Short mmCIF file of C-alpha atoms in Angstrom, two decimals:
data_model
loop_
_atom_site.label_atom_id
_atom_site.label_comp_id
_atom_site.label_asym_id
_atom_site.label_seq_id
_atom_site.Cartn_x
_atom_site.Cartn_y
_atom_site.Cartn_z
CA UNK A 1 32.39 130.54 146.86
CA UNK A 2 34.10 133.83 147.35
CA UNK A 3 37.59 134.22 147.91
CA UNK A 4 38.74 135.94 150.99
CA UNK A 5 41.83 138.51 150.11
CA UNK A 6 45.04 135.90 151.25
CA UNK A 7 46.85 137.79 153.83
CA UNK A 8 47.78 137.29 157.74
CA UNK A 9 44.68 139.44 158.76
CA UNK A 10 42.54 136.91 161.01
CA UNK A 11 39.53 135.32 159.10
CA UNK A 12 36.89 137.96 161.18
CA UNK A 13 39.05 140.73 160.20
CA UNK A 14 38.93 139.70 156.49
CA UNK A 15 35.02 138.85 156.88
CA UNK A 16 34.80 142.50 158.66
CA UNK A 17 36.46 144.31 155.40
CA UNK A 18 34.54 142.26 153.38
CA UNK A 19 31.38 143.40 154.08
CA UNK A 20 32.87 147.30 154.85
CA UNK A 21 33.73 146.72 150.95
CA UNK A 22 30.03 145.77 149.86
CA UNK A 23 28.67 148.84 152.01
CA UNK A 24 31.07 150.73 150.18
CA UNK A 25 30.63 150.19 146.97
CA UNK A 26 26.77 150.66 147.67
CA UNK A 27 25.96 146.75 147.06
CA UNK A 28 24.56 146.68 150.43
CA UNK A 29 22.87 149.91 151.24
CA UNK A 30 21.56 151.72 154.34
CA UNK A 31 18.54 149.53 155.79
CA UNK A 32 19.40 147.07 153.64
CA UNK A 33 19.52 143.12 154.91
CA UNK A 34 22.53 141.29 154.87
CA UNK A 35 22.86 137.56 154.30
CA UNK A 36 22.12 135.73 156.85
CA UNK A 37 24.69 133.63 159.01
CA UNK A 38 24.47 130.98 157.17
CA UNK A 39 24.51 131.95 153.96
CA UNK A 40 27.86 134.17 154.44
CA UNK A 41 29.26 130.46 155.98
CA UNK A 42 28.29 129.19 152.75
CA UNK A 43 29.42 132.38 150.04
CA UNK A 44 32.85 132.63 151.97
CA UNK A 45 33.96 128.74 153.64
CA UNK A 46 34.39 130.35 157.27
CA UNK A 47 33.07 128.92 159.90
CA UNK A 48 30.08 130.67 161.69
CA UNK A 49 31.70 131.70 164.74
CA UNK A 50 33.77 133.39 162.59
CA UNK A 51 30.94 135.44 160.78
CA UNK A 52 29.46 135.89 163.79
CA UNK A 53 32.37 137.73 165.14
CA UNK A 54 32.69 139.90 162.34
CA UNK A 55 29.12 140.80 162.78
CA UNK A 56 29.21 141.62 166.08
CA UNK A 57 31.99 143.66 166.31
CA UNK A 58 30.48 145.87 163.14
CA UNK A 59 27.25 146.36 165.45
CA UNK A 60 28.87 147.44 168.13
CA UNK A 61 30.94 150.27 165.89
CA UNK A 62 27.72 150.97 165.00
CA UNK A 63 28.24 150.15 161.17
CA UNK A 64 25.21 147.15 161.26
CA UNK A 65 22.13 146.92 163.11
CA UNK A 66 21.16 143.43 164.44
CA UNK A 67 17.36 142.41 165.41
CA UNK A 68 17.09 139.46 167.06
CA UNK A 69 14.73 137.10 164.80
CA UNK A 70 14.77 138.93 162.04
CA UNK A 71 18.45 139.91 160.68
CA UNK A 72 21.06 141.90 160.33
CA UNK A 73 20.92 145.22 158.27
CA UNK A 74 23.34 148.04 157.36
CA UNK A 75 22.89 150.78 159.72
CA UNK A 76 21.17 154.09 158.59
CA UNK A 77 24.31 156.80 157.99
CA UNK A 78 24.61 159.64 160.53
CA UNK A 79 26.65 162.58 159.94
CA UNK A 80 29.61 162.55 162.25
CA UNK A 81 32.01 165.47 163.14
CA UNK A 82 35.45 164.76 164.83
CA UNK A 83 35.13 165.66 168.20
CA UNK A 84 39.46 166.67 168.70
CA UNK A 85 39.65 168.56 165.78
CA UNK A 86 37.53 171.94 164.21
CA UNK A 87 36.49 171.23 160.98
CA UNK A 88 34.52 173.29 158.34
CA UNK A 89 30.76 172.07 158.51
CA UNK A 90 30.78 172.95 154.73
CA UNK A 91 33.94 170.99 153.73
CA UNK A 92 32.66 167.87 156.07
CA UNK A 93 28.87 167.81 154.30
CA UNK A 94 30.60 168.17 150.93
CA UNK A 95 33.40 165.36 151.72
CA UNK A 96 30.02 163.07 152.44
CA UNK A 97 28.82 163.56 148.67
CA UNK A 98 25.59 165.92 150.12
CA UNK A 99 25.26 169.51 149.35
CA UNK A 100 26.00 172.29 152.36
CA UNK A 101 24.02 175.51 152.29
CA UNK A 102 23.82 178.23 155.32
CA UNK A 103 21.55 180.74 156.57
CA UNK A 104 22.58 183.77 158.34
CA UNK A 105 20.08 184.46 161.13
CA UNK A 106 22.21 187.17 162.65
CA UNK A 107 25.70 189.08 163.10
CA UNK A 108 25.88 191.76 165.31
CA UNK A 109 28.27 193.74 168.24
CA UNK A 110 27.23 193.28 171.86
CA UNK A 111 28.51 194.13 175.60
CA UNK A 112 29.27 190.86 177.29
CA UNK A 113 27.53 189.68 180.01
CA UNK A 114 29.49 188.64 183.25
CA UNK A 115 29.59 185.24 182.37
CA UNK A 116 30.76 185.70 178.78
CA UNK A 117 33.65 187.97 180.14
CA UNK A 118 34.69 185.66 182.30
CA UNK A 119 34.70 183.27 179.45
CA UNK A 120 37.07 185.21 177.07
CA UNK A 121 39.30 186.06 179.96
CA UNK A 122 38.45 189.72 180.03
CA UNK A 123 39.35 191.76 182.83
CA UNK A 124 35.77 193.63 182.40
CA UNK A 125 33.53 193.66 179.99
CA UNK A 126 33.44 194.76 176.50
CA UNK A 127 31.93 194.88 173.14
CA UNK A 128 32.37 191.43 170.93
CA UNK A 129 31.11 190.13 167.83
CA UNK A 130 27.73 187.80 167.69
CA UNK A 131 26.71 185.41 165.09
CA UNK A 132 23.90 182.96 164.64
CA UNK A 133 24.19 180.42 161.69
CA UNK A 134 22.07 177.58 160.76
CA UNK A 135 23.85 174.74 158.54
CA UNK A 136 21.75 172.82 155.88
CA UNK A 137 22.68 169.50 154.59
CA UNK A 138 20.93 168.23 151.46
CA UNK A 139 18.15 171.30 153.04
CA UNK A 140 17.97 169.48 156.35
CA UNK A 141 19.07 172.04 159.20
CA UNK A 142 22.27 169.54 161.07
CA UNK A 143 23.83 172.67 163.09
CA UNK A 144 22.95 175.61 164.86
CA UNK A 145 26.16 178.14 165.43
CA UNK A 146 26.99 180.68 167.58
CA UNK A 147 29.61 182.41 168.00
CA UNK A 148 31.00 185.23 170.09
CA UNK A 149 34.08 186.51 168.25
CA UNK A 150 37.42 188.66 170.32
CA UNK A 151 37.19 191.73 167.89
CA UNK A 152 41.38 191.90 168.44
CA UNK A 153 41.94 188.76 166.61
CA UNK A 154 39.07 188.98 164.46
CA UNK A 155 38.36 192.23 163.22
CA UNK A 156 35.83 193.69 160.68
CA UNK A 157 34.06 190.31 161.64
CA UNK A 158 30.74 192.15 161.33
CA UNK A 159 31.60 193.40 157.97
CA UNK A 160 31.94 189.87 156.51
CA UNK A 161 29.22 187.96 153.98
CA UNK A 162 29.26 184.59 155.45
CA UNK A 163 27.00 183.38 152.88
CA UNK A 164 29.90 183.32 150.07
CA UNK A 165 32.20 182.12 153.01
CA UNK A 166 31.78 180.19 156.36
CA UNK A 167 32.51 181.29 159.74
CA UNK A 168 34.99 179.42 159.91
CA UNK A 169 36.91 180.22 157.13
CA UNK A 170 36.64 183.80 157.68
CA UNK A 171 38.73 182.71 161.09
CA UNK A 172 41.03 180.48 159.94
CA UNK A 173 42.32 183.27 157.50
CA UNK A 174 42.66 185.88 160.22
CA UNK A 175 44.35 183.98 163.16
CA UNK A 176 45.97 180.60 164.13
CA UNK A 177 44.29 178.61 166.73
CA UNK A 178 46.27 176.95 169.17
CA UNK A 179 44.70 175.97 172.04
CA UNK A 180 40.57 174.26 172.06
CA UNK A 181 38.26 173.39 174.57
CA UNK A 182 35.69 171.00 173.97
CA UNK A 183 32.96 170.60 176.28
CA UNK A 184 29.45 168.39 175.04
CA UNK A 185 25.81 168.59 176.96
CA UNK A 186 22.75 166.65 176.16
CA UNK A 187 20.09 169.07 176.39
CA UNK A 188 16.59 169.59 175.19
CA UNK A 189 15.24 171.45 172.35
CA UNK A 190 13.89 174.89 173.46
CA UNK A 191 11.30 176.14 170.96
CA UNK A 192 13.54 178.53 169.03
CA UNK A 193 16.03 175.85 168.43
CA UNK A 194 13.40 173.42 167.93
CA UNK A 195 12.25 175.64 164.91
CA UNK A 196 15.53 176.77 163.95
CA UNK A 197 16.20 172.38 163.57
CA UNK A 198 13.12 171.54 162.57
CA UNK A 199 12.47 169.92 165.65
CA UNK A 200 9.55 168.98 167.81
CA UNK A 201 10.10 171.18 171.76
CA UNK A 202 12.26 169.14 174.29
CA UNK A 203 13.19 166.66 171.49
CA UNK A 204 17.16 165.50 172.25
CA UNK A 205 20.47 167.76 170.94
CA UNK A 206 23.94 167.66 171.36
CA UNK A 207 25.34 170.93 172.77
CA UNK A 208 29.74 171.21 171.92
CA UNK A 209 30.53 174.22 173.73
CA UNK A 210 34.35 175.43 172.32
CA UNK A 211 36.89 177.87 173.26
CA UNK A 212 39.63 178.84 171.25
CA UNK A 213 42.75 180.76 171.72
CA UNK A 214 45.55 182.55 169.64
CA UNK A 215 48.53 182.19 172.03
CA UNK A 216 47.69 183.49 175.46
CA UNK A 217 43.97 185.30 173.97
CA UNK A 218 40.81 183.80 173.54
CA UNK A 219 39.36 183.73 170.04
CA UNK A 220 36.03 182.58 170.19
CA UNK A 221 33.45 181.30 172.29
CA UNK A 222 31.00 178.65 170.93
CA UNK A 223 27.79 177.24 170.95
CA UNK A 224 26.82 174.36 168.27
CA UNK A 225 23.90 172.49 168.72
CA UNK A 226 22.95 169.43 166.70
CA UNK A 227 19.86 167.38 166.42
CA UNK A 228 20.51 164.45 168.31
CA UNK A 229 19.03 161.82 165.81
CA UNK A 230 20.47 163.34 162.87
CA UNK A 231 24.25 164.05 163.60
CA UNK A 232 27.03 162.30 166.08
CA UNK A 233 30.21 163.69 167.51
CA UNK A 234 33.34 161.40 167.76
CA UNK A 235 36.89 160.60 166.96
CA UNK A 236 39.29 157.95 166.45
CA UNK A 237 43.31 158.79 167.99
CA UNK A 238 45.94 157.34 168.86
CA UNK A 239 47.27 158.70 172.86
CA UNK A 240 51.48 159.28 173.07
CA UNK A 241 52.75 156.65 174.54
CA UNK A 242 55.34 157.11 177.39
CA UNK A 243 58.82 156.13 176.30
#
């Protein structure tokens, strides 16, 4: 029998980081089948309302997948990028053990368009920076980027080789964001992002449309579209609580 760790966690909650452990150290891998009820009743001297708990409450975090009649198996991993915060695409695929490689598709000046003035905050339009970056992970496109870039905050933005650097970086080094907007769509492939992906047409993405701003000045406006089966967009917080 296996010993449970002896602390005041609740017997699910121990069952629960027991089997985050396993999937952790890679004993139990992606697609793999756990044990079934029974047997975890029998390997760890919990009842099975207990296991089933734990089980259920993985599933619904998404960390198992349960098929009635047949078992429960460790969910396939999906990259994930924190919806509250901006992150480096490079540093996240790296931090997951996987390799990160970009291509540069485009970086260019253009006039804005009406709508794109109104979205910096312009008082008429002007010229702005334009990039188009795809995002490889382990050579499987994850991200499309684009970005429109306030040449004030931002300059010599065209200049830059953002195959030796990200995007991002590049930003980060030339002005401090304080304010984001986060805004998500479903939408469905068109056929140069379905190529760009390596997608079939009208097959599912996640849009995150972001603003930034320096202060009172908008920084950037975004466009990053993921393939909807291959990447997920969450976070985990904790809301202020009134005093």
């Amino acid at each position: 029998m296996i010993n449970l760790p002896d602390n005041a966690s609740p017997l699910y909650e121990k069952v629960k980081n027991y089997v985050l452990q396993n999937i952790g150290s890679g004993l139990w891998g992606q697609d793999q089948r756990l044990p079934s009820e029974n047997e975890l009743v029998s390997a760890l001297g919990v009842s099975r309302m207990t296991i089933h708990r734990a089980l259920r409450e993985l599933t619904s975090v998404g960390v198992l997948v349960r098929i009635q009649g047949v078992g429960t198996f460790v969910a396939a991993s999906q990259a994930k990028s924190d919806l509250l915060e901006i992150n480096n695409i490079a540093a996240e695929i790296e931090a997951r053990g996987h390799s990160h490689h970009s291509k540069v598709l485009l970086v260019e000046t253009l006039m804005t368009t009406p709508a794109l003035t109104t979205a910096f905050e312009f008082k008429k339009r002007r010229l702005v920076y334009h990039s188009i970056v795809i995002h490889f992970e382990n050579d499987e496109p994850v991200q499309l980027e684009e970005r429109f870039v306030n040449p004030d905050l931002a300059p010599d933005y065209d200049q830059q080789d953002f195959k030796s650097q990200t995007t991002f970086e590049y930003l980060q080094q030339q002005t401090p964001v304080t304010e984001i907007e986060h805004v998500i769509s479903a939408i469905a492939a068109d056929e140069a992002t379905a190529e760009h992906l390596r997608l079939n047409p009208s097959e599912p993405c996640l849009l995150l449309h972001r603003r930034t701003w320096t202060g009172d000045a908008v920084v950037t406006v975004n466009r990053f579209t993921y393939a909807g089966a291959r990447y997920s967009l969450g976070s985990r917080y904790w809301p202020s609580r009134k005093k």
